[in-house]
């Protein structure tokens, strides 16, 4: 099940695109989360969930929504660029 | 309502491992009711039925380890979410929100972020290059034997600690909820989890988890609806009453109730997020679906399910309980404390909003969550022994599938017996350090290995094993030197390491050690490792 040379460029291009997007999204989601954590740690006065619509409430919902949306976008993108990463090593006998 | 600091520690622990009831103020037993016992028996019978059905379909190693890849992304999403919608979520986070308010959000968001990292960074390479366990990818790219041994030991550390903590907490919780003796509770849970794994393998373990997750989703939805109904669906009005009732006043809606210093907040967040990515029993589920597409879908579904439950618990159930339980004598002991401590908030709230029938139902659901999670842990540990140590390291992949599965079943029994024995041994001990250890080891020893294997061409076997070991021992050492062990268990007046969560130090140390030792490595392994990276992982 080793990929043919002609397929290899397609595979690597697709893999590279998926990987770069994955790393960017991971960085984005980590920035959001640790930004929130650092705000809790250093500027707690800016956060509260006292009313249904407050800064803390909004940030929490924003992070949760970002998680779901970024995951959905990535999944969609990965499906459109779905050339397999490679054959299973245990299937190639390596 | 009061918020004594002494109950906060146990609440944190339960959030992670539902393992704290022994450390809480002397728990008063809850009266077991007929509905609870009926549901308890029903859950046991249904789960045994699933195991029987699965056993008839479990023949090969593929069947045993990964349910032959026949689980769909949606089903697997429920199962992964179920791993995190455990007694910890149902009882622990509810109690934590009730006691400390805002800061509980760290525990809710961290698994969701961890799930995202799995999707973005490791799900595809793991699903495509691995076979049964999380060590497959690293051992394929690097030298198989040392990597299998190292990774299996790290996985076993995580699984056993997690399992013992779960069992201790489960024993105490079952004692509390059903009035069963601690030993009997540990015996029932340990026996059932061994039966699921030995006879039904991953198929039974996954379906028990799926069914539990569905029941829990419905139960919490009903509970949140019932709570809101008591406030005429006016969330703002409910929050105003919470501020009037809670000892922290409006402070319950602000940070600071739990995490007192910035370093602890950051360190805990790091351990929870990065530790999630290295949990063997969660990553192993990526192999139960047919392809990478379904693996990604399953994690996204799990994030949605977990997020939904978290919103219900954080914004409605935990805070609603502050007002609804109030100072009602029904839920208070003679000293005025909440019966069973904060871990029983969800159970009391079930009684308050749904009467005896719903109380019995929620109690049985709590039992089911514990069963499903410990079964998942047991199969991950058994796989580390049979697939990584026995087949990979000892027989270099040359053992028969039949022998490997047999070793796995024996390992499951062994792990079950060890966990039960340790749970009995630790019944009266403060096991708070285990909570920190699991995520610290996972984040400091497993996570760097997984990420560097997939993303760094220069990683070598020597760097992975020695660097990973340094990360592992740093995390263990700092936990021992920290307040959880050095002060609380050893009785010293001051800890050698001031923070309870070592992630802020041990995670960078794990990464730095792996990178540094790999860069210094001049062995022939460097070229071989890079060639495999270029062949399979490079873009």
Coordinates of C-alpha atoms in Angstrom, one line a residue:
Chain A
X1 CA 0.0 0.0 0.0
X2 CA 3.0 2.3 -0.5
X3 CA 1.9 5.5 -2.3
X4 CA 2.9 5.9 -5.9
X5 CA 5.5 8.7 -6.6
X6 CA 2.9 10.7 -8.5
X7 CA 0.6 10.5 -5.6
X8 CA 3.3 11.5 -3.2
X9 CA 3.3 15.2 -4.1
X10 CA -0.4 15.3 -3.6
X11 CA -0.2 13.5 -0.3
X12 CA 2.6 15.7 1.0
X13 CA 0.9 18.9 -0.1
X14 CA -2.4 17.9 1.5
X15 CA -0.6 16.7 4.7
X16 CA 1.4 20.0 4.8
X17 CA -1.8 22.1 4.5
X18 CA -3.6 20.1 7.2
X19 CA -0.7 20.2 9.5
X20 CA 0.0 23.9 9.1
X21 CA -3.7 24.7 9.7
X22 CA -3.7 22.3 12.7
X23 CA -0.7 24.0 14.3
X24 CA -2.2 27.5 13.7
X25 CA -5.5 26.5 15.2
X26 CA -3.8 24.9 18.2
X27 CA -1.8 28.0 18.8
X28 CA -4.9 30.1 18.5
X29 CA -6.9 28.0 20.9
X30 CA -4.0 27.9 23.4
X31 CA -3.6 31.7 23.2
X32 CA -7.4 32.1 24.0
X33 CA -7.3 29.7 26.9
X34 CA -4.1 30.9 28.5
X35 CA -5.1 34.5 27.9
X36 CA -8.2 33.7 29.9
X37 CA -6.1 31.9 32.6
X38 CA -3.7 34.8 32.8
X39 CA -6.6 37.2 33.2
X40 CA -7.9 35.1 36.0
X41 CA -4.4 35.0 37.6
X42 CA -3.4 38.7 37.2
X43 CA -6.6 40.7 36.4
X44 CA -9.4 38.9 38.2
X45 CA -11.3 42.1 38.6
X46 CA -12.1 42.1 34.9
X47 CA -14.0 38.9 35.1
X48 CA -17.3 37.9 36.6
X49 CA -20.3 35.9 35.6
X50 CA -22.7 37.9 37.8
X51 CA -25.4 38.4 35.2
X52 CA -26.3 36.5 32.1
X53 CA -24.4 39.0 30.0
X54 CA -21.1 39.9 31.5
X55 CA -17.4 39.9 30.5
X56 CA -16.7 36.6 32.2
X57 CA -19.8 35.0 30.9
X58 CA -19.0 36.3 27.4
X59 CA -15.4 35.1 27.4
X60 CA -16.3 31.6 28.6
X61 CA -19.0 31.2 25.9
X62 CA -16.5 32.7 23.3
X63 CA -13.8 30.1 24.2
X64 CA -16.3 27.3 24.1
X65 CA -17.7 28.5 20.8
X66 CA -14.2 28.9 19.4
X67 CA -13.4 25.3 20.3
X68 CA -16.4 24.0 18.5
X69 CA -16.1 26.3 15.4
X70 CA -12.4 25.8 15.0
X71 CA -12.8 22.0 15.3
X72 CA -15.6 22.0 12.7
X73 CA -13.6 24.2 10.3
X74 CA -10.5 22.0 10.7
X75 CA -12.5 18.9 10.2
X76 CA -14.1 20.3 7.1
X77 CA -10.8 21.4 5.7
X78 CA -9.1 18.0 6.5
X79 CA -12.0 16.2 4.8
X80 CA -11.5 18.3 1.6
X81 CA -7.8 17.6 1.7
X82 CA -8.0 14.0 2.7
X83 CA -5.1 12.4 0.9
X84 CA -4.0 9.9 3.5
X85 CA -1.0 10.7 5.7
X86 CA 0.5 7.4 4.5
X87 CA -0.1 3.7 4.4
X88 CA -0.3 2.0 7.8
X89 CA 3.2 0.9 8.7
X90 CA 1.9 -2.5 9.9
X91 CA 0.3 -3.0 6.6
X92 CA 3.4 -2.1 4.6
X93 CA 5.3 -4.6 6.8
X94 CA 7.9 -2.1 7.9
Chain B
X1 CA -23.7 28.2 53.6
X2 CA -20.0 28.3 54.4
X3 CA -17.0 27.7 52.3
X4 CA -14.3 26.3 54.6
X5 CA -11.0 25.9 52.9
X6 CA -10.6 22.4 54.3
X7 CA -13.3 21.1 52.0
X8 CA -11.9 22.8 48.9
X9 CA -8.9 20.4 48.5
X10 CA -11.1 17.3 48.4
X11 CA -13.4 19.0 46.0
X12 CA -10.5 19.6 43.6
X13 CA -9.5 16.1 43.8
X14 CA -12.9 14.8 43.0
X15 CA -13.1 17.0 40.0
X16 CA -10.1 15.1 38.6
X17 CA -10.6 11.7 40.0
X18 CA -13.7 11.4 42.1
X19 CA -11.3 10.2 44.7
X20 CA -11.8 12.3 47.7
X21 CA -14.7 11.3 49.8
X22 CA -12.3 9.7 52.2
X23 CA -10.5 13.0 52.7
X24 CA -13.7 14.9 53.2
X25 CA -15.3 15.6 56.5
X26 CA -16.6 12.4 58.0
X27 CA -19.2 11.4 55.4
X28 CA -22.7 10.6 56.6
X29 CA -24.2 7.7 54.8
X30 CA -27.1 8.4 52.5
X31 CA -30.2 6.3 52.8
X32 CA -30.4 4.0 49.8
X33 CA -33.9 4.1 48.3
X34 CA -35.7 1.5 46.3
X35 CA -35.5 3.3 43.0
X36 CA -31.7 3.7 43.4
X37 CA -31.3 0.0 44.1
X38 CA -33.5 -0.9 41.2
X39 CA -31.5 1.3 38.8
X40 CA -28.3 -0.1 40.3
X41 CA -29.3 -3.6 39.6
X42 CA -30.6 -2.6 36.1
X43 CA -27.3 -1.0 35.2
X44 CA -25.3 -4.1 36.3
X45 CA -27.6 -6.4 34.3
X46 CA -27.5 -4.3 31.2
X47 CA -23.7 -3.9 31.3
X48 CA -23.3 -7.6 31.8
X49 CA -25.6 -8.2 28.9
X50 CA -23.5 -5.9 26.7
X51 CA -20.4 -7.8 27.9
X52 CA -22.0 -11.1 26.9
X53 CA -23.0 -9.7 23.5
X54 CA -19.5 -8.2 23.0
X55 CA -17.7 -11.4 24.1
X56 CA -19.4 -13.3 21.2
X57 CA -17.9 -10.8 18.8
X58 CA -14.4 -10.5 20.3
X59 CA -12.1 -13.0 18.6
X60 CA -9.0 -11.3 17.3
X61 CA -6.6 -8.7 18.7
X62 CA -8.3 -6.1 16.6
X63 CA -11.6 -7.0 18.2
X64 CA -10.1 -6.9 21.7
X65 CA -8.1 -3.7 21.5
X66 CA -10.1 -1.5 19.2
X67 CA -13.5 -3.1 18.7
X68 CA -12.3 -4.0 15.2
X69 CA -12.7 -0.3 14.3
X70 CA -16.5 -0.6 14.1
X71 CA -17.4 2.2 16.4
X72 CA -18.6 5.3 14.5
X73 CA -17.3 8.8 15.1
X74 CA -20.6 9.8 16.9
X75 CA -20.5 6.7 19.2
X76 CA -16.8 7.2 19.9
X77 CA -17.5 10.9 20.6
X78 CA -20.0 9.8 23.3
X79 CA -17.5 7.3 24.7
X80 CA -14.7 9.9 24.9
X81 CA -17.0 12.5 26.4
X82 CA -18.1 9.7 28.8
X83 CA -14.5 9.4 30.0
X84 CA -14.7 13.0 31.1
X85 CA -18.3 13.1 32.1
X86 CA -17.4 10.9 35.0
X87 CA -18.3 11.0 38.7
X88 CA -15.7 13.8 38.7
X89 CA -17.9 15.9 36.5
X90 CA -21.3 15.0 37.9
X91 CA -20.3 15.2 41.5
X92 CA -17.0 17.0 41.7
X93 CA -17.5 19.9 39.4
X94 CA -21.0 20.5 40.7
X95 CA -19.6 20.6 44.2
X96 CA -16.7 22.8 43.1
X97 CA -19.0 25.4 41.5
X98 CA -21.3 25.3 44.6
X99 CA -18.3 25.9 46.9
X100 CA -16.0 28.2 44.9
X101 CA -18.0 29.5 42.0
X102 CA -16.1 31.0 39.1
X103 CA -12.7 29.2 39.4
X104 CA -14.2 25.9 38.6
X105 CA -14.2 27.1 35.0
X106 CA -10.6 26.0 34.7
X107 CA -11.6 22.4 35.1
X108 CA -14.3 22.8 32.5
X109 CA -12.4 24.5 29.8
X110 CA -9.2 22.5 30.1
X111 CA -10.5 19.2 28.7
X112 CA -12.2 21.0 25.8
X113 CA -8.9 22.7 24.9
X114 CA -7.1 19.4 25.3
X115 CA -9.6 17.7 23.0
X116 CA -9.0 20.4 20.4
X117 CA -5.2 19.8 20.6
X118 CA -5.8 16.2 20.0
X119 CA -7.8 17.0 16.8
X120 CA -5.4 19.6 15.5
X121 CA -2.1 18.0 16.4
X122 CA -2.2 14.2 16.9
X123 CA -5.5 12.6 15.9
X124 CA -4.6 12.0 12.3
X125 CA -1.0 10.7 12.6
X126 CA -2.0 8.5 15.5
X127 CA -4.9 7.1 13.7
X128 CA -3.0 6.5 10.5
X129 CA 0.4 5.3 11.8
X130 CA -0.6 3.6 15.1
X131 CA -2.4 0.4 15.6
X132 CA -3.5 -0.3 19.2
X133 CA -1.8 1.9 21.7
X134 CA -0.4 5.5 21.9
X135 CA 3.2 4.2 21.9
X136 CA 2.8 2.7 18.4
X137 CA 3.7 5.9 16.5
X138 CA 6.8 6.7 18.6
X139 CA 8.0 3.1 18.6
X140 CA 7.5 2.9 14.8
X141 CA 9.6 6.0 14.2
X142 CA 12.2 5.4 16.8
X143 CA 13.8 2.1 18.1
X144 CA 10.9 -0.1 19.1
X145 CA 12.1 -1.8 22.2
X146 CA 13.3 1.1 24.4
X147 CA 10.4 3.3 23.4
X148 CA 7.8 0.5 24.1
X149 CA 9.3 -0.1 27.5
X150 CA 9.5 3.6 28.4
X151 CA 6.0 4.5 27.1
X152 CA 4.4 1.4 28.6
X153 CA 5.9 2.3 32.0
X154 CA 4.7 5.9 31.7
X155 CA 1.2 4.7 30.6
X156 CA 1.1 2.2 33.5
X157 CA 2.0 4.9 36.0
X158 CA -0.8 7.0 34.7
X159 CA -3.4 4.2 34.5
X160 CA -2.6 2.7 37.9
X161 CA -2.6 6.0 39.7
X162 CA -5.8 7.1 38.0
X163 CA -7.4 3.8 38.7
X164 CA -6.5 3.7 42.4
X165 CA -7.7 7.3 42.8
X166 CA -10.9 6.4 41.1
X167 CA -11.4 3.2 43.1
X168 CA -10.8 5.0 46.5
X169 CA -13.2 7.7 45.5
X170 CA -15.7 5.3 44.1
X171 CA -15.6 3.1 47.2
X172 CA -16.3 6.1 49.4
X173 CA -19.0 7.4 47.1
X174 CA -20.9 4.2 46.8
X175 CA -20.6 3.8 50.6
X176 CA -22.1 7.3 50.8
X177 CA -24.8 6.9 48.2
X178 CA -26.0 3.3 48.7
X179 CA -24.8 2.7 52.3
X180 CA -22.6 -0.2 51.2
X181 CA -19.4 -1.0 53.1
X182 CA -16.3 0.4 51.5
X183 CA -14.8 -3.0 50.9
X184 CA -17.9 -4.3 49.3
X185 CA -18.1 -1.3 47.0
X186 CA -14.5 -1.7 45.9
X187 CA -15.0 -5.4 45.3
X188 CA -18.2 -4.8 43.2
X189 CA -16.6 -2.2 41.1
X190 CA -13.3 -4.1 40.7
X191 CA -15.0 -7.3 39.8
X192 CA -17.4 -5.7 37.2
X193 CA -14.6 -3.8 35.5
X194 CA -12.5 -7.0 35.2
X195 CA -15.5 -8.9 33.7
X196 CA -16.1 -6.1 31.1
X197 CA -12.5 -6.0 30.0
X198 CA -11.6 -9.7 30.1
X199 CA -14.7 -11.0 28.3
X200 CA -15.9 -8.0 26.3
X201 CA -12.7 -6.1 25.5
X202 CA -12.9 -2.7 23.9
X203 CA -16.3 -3.4 22.5
X204 CA -17.9 -3.9 25.9
X205 CA -15.9 -1.1 27.5
X206 CA -17.0 1.3 24.8
X207 CA -20.7 0.4 24.8
X208 CA -20.9 0.6 28.6
X209 CA -19.3 4.1 28.3
X210 CA -21.7 5.2 25.5
X211 CA -24.8 4.1 27.3
X212 CA -23.7 5.8 30.5
X213 CA -22.9 9.0 28.6
X214 CA -26.4 9.1 27.0
X215 CA -28.1 8.5 30.4
X216 CA -25.9 11.2 32.0
X217 CA -26.7 13.7 29.2
X218 CA -30.5 13.2 29.8
X219 CA -30.2 13.2 33.5
X220 CA -28.3 16.5 33.6
X221 CA -30.6 18.1 31.1
X222 CA -33.5 17.2 33.2
X223 CA -31.8 18.4 36.3
X224 CA -30.9 21.8 34.7
X225 CA -34.5 22.2 33.4
X226 CA -35.9 21.4 36.8
X227 CA -33.5 23.9 38.5
X228 CA -34.4 26.6 36.1
X229 CA -38.1 25.9 36.5
X230 CA -37.8 26.6 40.2
X231 CA -36.6 30.1 39.3
X232 CA -39.3 30.5 36.6
X233 CA -36.5 30.3 33.9
X234 CA -35.1 33.7 35.1
X235 CA -31.3 33.1 35.1
X236 CA -30.6 36.7 36.2
X237 CA -33.0 36.4 39.1
X238 CA -31.4 33.1 40.1
X239 CA -27.9 34.7 40.1
X240 CA -29.2 37.5 42.3
X241 CA -30.5 35.0 44.8
X242 CA -27.2 33.1 44.6
X243 CA -25.2 36.2 45.5
X244 CA -27.6 36.8 48.5
X245 CA -27.2 33.2 49.7
X246 CA -23.6 32.3 49.1
X247 CA -21.0 33.0 51.8
X248 CA -18.8 34.7 49.2
X249 CA -21.6 36.9 48.2
X250 CA -21.0 38.4 44.7
X251 CA -17.5 37.0 45.0
X252 CA -18.8 33.6 43.9
X253 CA -19.1 35.1 40.4
X254 CA -15.5 36.3 40.4
X255 CA -12.1 34.6 40.3
X256 CA -10.2 33.8 43.4
X257 CA -12.4 31.4 45.3
X258 CA -10.2 28.5 44.6
X259 CA -6.9 29.5 42.9
X260 CA -5.2 32.0 45.2
X261 CA -2.0 32.7 43.2
X262 CA -1.2 33.2 39.5
X263 CA 1.5 30.4 39.4
X264 CA -1.0 27.8 40.6
X265 CA -3.6 28.9 38.1
X266 CA -1.2 28.7 35.2
X267 CA 0.5 25.5 36.3
X268 CA -2.8 23.7 36.9
X269 CA -4.1 24.9 33.5
X270 CA -0.9 23.6 31.8
X271 CA -1.1 20.2 33.4
X272 CA -4.8 19.8 32.7
X273 CA -4.6 20.8 29.0
X274 CA -1.4 19.1 28.0
X275 CA -2.0 16.2 30.4
X276 CA -5.2 15.4 28.5
X277 CA -3.3 14.9 25.3
X278 CA -1.2 12.2 26.8
X279 CA -3.9 10.2 28.5
X280 CA -3.6 6.6 27.2
X281 CA -7.2 5.6 27.7
X282 CA -8.5 8.6 25.8
X283 CA -6.1 8.3 22.8
X284 CA -6.6 4.6 22.6
X285 CA -10.2 5.3 21.6
X286 CA -8.9 6.9 18.3
X287 CA -8.2 3.4 17.1
X288 CA -11.8 2.2 17.6
X289 CA -13.1 4.1 14.6
X290 CA -12.5 3.1 11.0
X291 CA -10.4 6.0 9.8
X292 CA -8.9 9.4 10.5
X293 CA -12.0 11.3 9.4
X294 CA -14.1 9.4 12.0
X295 CA -11.3 9.9 14.6
X296 CA -11.5 13.7 14.2
X297 CA -15.3 13.6 14.2
X298 CA -15.3 11.6 17.4
X299 CA -13.2 14.2 19.2
X300 CA -15.3 17.1 17.9
X301 CA -18.5 15.3 19.1
X302 CA -16.9 14.7 22.5
X303 CA -16.1 18.4 22.8
X304 CA -19.7 19.3 22.0
X305 CA -21.1 16.8 24.5
X306 CA -18.7 17.8 27.2
X307 CA -19.2 21.5 26.5
X308 CA -23.0 21.1 26.8
X309 CA -22.7 19.2 30.1
X310 CA -20.2 21.8 31.4
X311 CA -22.5 24.7 30.6
X312 CA -25.4 23.0 32.4
X313 CA -23.3 22.3 35.5
X314 CA -21.4 25.6 35.6
X315 CA -24.1 28.1 34.8
X316 CA -27.2 26.4 36.1
X317 CA -26.9 23.3 38.3
X318 CA -23.9 24.2 40.6
X319 CA -25.1 27.7 41.2
X320 CA -28.8 26.8 41.4
X321 CA -27.9 24.4 44.2
X322 CA -26.6 27.3 46.3
X323 CA -30.1 28.6 46.6
X324 CA -32.1 25.4 46.4
X325 CA -30.2 23.5 49.0
X326 CA -29.7 26.7 51.1
X327 CA -29.7 25.9 54.8
X328 CA -32.4 23.2 54.6
X329 CA -32.0 20.8 57.5
X330 CA -32.8 17.8 55.3
X331 CA -29.3 18.1 53.7
X332 CA -27.4 19.2 56.8
X333 CA -25.8 17.2 59.6
X334 CA -25.9 18.1 63.3
X335 CA -23.0 20.5 62.9
X336 CA -24.8 22.3 60.1
X337 CA -22.4 21.0 57.4
X338 CA -23.7 19.6 54.1
X339 CA -24.2 15.9 54.5
X340 CA -21.3 14.1 52.7
X341 CA -19.5 17.3 51.9
X342 CA -19.6 19.2 48.7
X343 CA -19.2 16.0 46.6
X344 CA -22.9 15.3 47.5
X345 CA -24.3 18.5 46.1
X346 CA -25.6 16.9 42.9
X347 CA -27.1 14.1 44.8
X348 CA -28.9 16.4 47.3
X349 CA -30.0 18.6 44.4
X350 CA -31.5 15.6 42.6
X351 CA -33.6 14.9 45.7
X352 CA -34.6 18.6 46.0
X353 CA -35.8 19.0 42.4
X354 CA -37.0 15.4 41.6
X355 CA -37.8 13.7 44.8
X356 CA -36.8 10.2 45.9
X357 CA -37.2 8.7 42.4
X358 CA -34.7 11.1 40.7
X359 CA -32.4 10.8 43.7
X360 CA -32.2 7.1 43.1
X361 CA -31.7 7.5 39.4
X362 CA -28.9 10.0 39.8
X363 CA -27.2 7.8 42.4
X364 CA -27.3 4.9 40.0
X365 CA -25.9 7.1 37.2
X366 CA -23.0 8.1 39.5
X367 CA -22.3 4.4 40.0
X368 CA -22.5 3.8 36.2
X369 CA -20.0 6.6 35.5
X370 CA -17.5 5.1 37.9
X371 CA -17.8 1.7 36.3
X372 CA -17.4 2.9 32.8
X373 CA -14.3 5.0 33.5
X374 CA -12.4 2.3 35.5
X375 CA -13.1 -0.2 32.7
X376 CA -11.6 2.1 30.1
X377 CA -8.6 2.6 32.3
X378 CA -8.2 -1.1 32.8
X379 CA -8.1 -1.9 29.1
X380 CA -5.6 0.9 28.5
X381 CA -3.3 -0.6 31.2
X382 CA -3.8 -4.1 30.0
X383 CA -2.9 -3.1 26.4
X384 CA 0.3 -1.4 27.6
X385 CA 1.4 -4.6 29.2
X386 CA 0.3 -7.0 26.4
X387 CA 0.8 -5.0 23.3
X388 CA 3.8 -2.8 24.3
X389 CA 5.7 -4.8 26.8
X390 CA 4.9 -8.4 25.9
X391 CA 4.4 -8.3 22.1
X392 CA 6.5 -5.2 21.3
X393 CA 9.4 -5.2 23.8
X394 CA 9.7 -8.9 24.7
X395 CA 8.8 -10.6 21.4
X396 CA 9.6 -7.7 19.1
X397 CA 6.2 -8.1 17.4
X398 CA 6.6 -11.8 16.7
X399 CA 4.2 -13.2 19.2
X400 CA 0.8 -14.6 18.1
X401 CA -2.3 -12.5 18.4
X402 CA -3.9 -15.2 20.5
X403 CA -1.1 -15.1 23.0
X404 CA -1.2 -11.3 23.0
X405 CA -4.9 -11.2 23.8
X406 CA -4.5 -13.9 26.4
X407 CA -1.7 -11.8 28.1
X408 CA -4.0 -8.8 27.9
X409 CA -6.8 -10.5 29.7
X410 CA -4.5 -11.8 32.4
X411 CA -3.0 -8.3 32.7
X412 CA -6.6 -6.9 33.1
X413 CA -7.2 -9.2 36.0
X414 CA -3.8 -8.4 37.5
X415 CA -4.4 -4.6 37.2
X416 CA -7.8 -5.0 38.6
X417 CA -6.5 -6.9 41.6
X418 CA -3.7 -4.5 42.2
X419 CA -6.1 -1.5 42.0
X420 CA -8.5 -3.2 44.4
X421 CA -5.7 -4.0 46.8
X422 CA -4.3 -0.5 46.7
X423 CA -7.7 1.0 47.0
X424 CA -8.2 -0.9 50.3
X425 CA -4.7 0.1 51.4
X426 CA -5.2 3.7 50.7
X427 CA -8.8 3.9 52.1
X428 CA -7.8 6.1 55.0
X429 CA -4.9 7.8 53.3
X430 CA -4.8 11.2 51.9
X431 CA -4.3 10.5 48.2
X432 CA -4.4 14.0 47.0
X433 CA -1.0 13.7 45.4
X434 CA -2.2 11.0 43.0
X435 CA -4.5 13.6 41.4
X436 CA -1.7 15.9 40.6
X437 CA 0.5 13.1 39.6
X438 CA -1.6 11.6 36.8
X439 CA -1.9 14.8 34.8
X440 CA 1.6 16.0 35.7
X441 CA 3.1 12.7 34.4
X442 CA 1.0 12.7 31.3
X443 CA 1.9 16.3 30.5
X444 CA 5.6 16.1 31.4
X445 CA 6.5 12.6 30.1
X446 CA 3.9 11.5 27.5
X447 CA 2.8 14.8 25.9
X448 CA 6.4 15.9 24.9
X449 CA 7.1 12.5 23.4
X450 CA 3.9 12.5 21.4
X451 CA 4.3 16.0 20.0
X452 CA 8.0 15.7 19.2
X453 CA 7.5 12.4 17.6
X454 CA 5.1 13.8 15.1
X455 CA 6.5 17.3 14.7
X456 CA 10.3 17.3 15.3
X457 CA 12.6 15.5 12.8
X458 CA 15.6 15.5 15.0
X459 CA 14.1 13.5 17.9
X460 CA 16.1 10.4 18.7
X461 CA 15.4 7.3 20.8
X462 CA 18.0 8.4 23.4
X463 CA 16.5 11.8 23.6
X464 CA 12.9 10.4 23.9
X465 CA 13.7 7.9 26.6
X466 CA 16.2 9.8 28.8
X467 CA 14.5 13.2 28.3
X468 CA 11.0 11.6 28.9
X469 CA 12.3 10.0 32.1
X470 CA 13.7 13.3 33.3
X471 CA 10.3 14.8 32.7
X472 CA 8.6 12.0 34.5
X473 CA 10.9 12.1 37.6
X474 CA 10.8 15.9 37.7
X475 CA 7.0 15.8 37.9
X476 CA 7.0 13.0 40.5
X477 CA 9.8 14.7 42.5
X478 CA 8.1 18.1 42.6
X479 CA 4.8 16.5 43.7
X480 CA 6.6 14.8 46.5
X481 CA 8.4 18.0 47.5
X482 CA 5.3 20.0 47.2
X483 CA 2.6 20.6 49.8
X484 CA 0.4 17.6 48.9
X485 CA 3.0 15.1 50.1
X486 CA 5.7 16.9 51.9
X487 CA 3.4 18.8 54.2
X488 CA 0.1 16.9 54.2
X489 CA 1.5 13.4 54.3
X490 CA 5.0 13.7 55.7
X491 CA 4.0 16.3 58.2
X492 CA 6.7 18.9 57.4
X493 CA 5.9 22.5 58.2
X494 CA 7.0 23.9 54.9
X495 CA 7.2 22.2 51.4
X496 CA 10.5 22.1 49.5
X497 CA 8.6 23.1 46.3
X498 CA 6.0 25.7 47.1
X499 CA 3.3 24.8 44.5
X500 CA 0.9 21.9 44.5
X501 CA 0.9 21.7 40.7
X502 CA 4.4 21.2 39.1
X503 CA 3.4 21.5 35.5
X504 CA 4.8 25.0 35.0
X505 CA 8.3 23.5 35.8
X506 CA 8.1 19.8 34.8
X507 CA 6.5 20.3 31.3
X508 CA 9.2 22.7 30.0
X509 CA 11.8 20.4 31.7
X510 CA 10.4 17.4 29.8
X511 CA 10.5 19.2 26.5
X512 CA 14.0 20.7 27.1
X513 CA 15.5 17.4 28.2
X514 CA 14.2 15.6 25.1
X515 CA 15.4 18.3 22.7
X516 CA 18.8 18.7 24.4
X517 CA 19.6 15.1 24.6
X518 CA 18.5 14.5 21.0
X519 CA 20.7 17.3 19.7
X520 CA 23.7 15.8 21.6
X521 CA 23.0 12.3 20.2
X522 CA 25.5 11.3 17.5
X523 CA 24.5 7.7 17.2
X524 CA 23.4 5.9 14.1
X525 CA 19.8 6.1 15.3
X526 CA 19.6 9.7 14.2
X527 CA 19.6 9.0 10.5
X528 CA 17.2 6.1 10.8
X529 CA 14.8 8.2 12.8
X530 CA 15.0 11.0 10.4
X531 CA 14.4 8.7 7.4
X532 CA 11.2 7.4 8.9
X533 CA 10.1 10.9 9.8
X534 CA 10.7 12.0 6.2
X535 CA 8.9 8.9 4.8
X536 CA 5.8 9.1 7.0
X537 CA 5.5 12.4 8.8
X538 CA 7.2 15.1 6.9
X539 CA 5.2 17.6 4.9

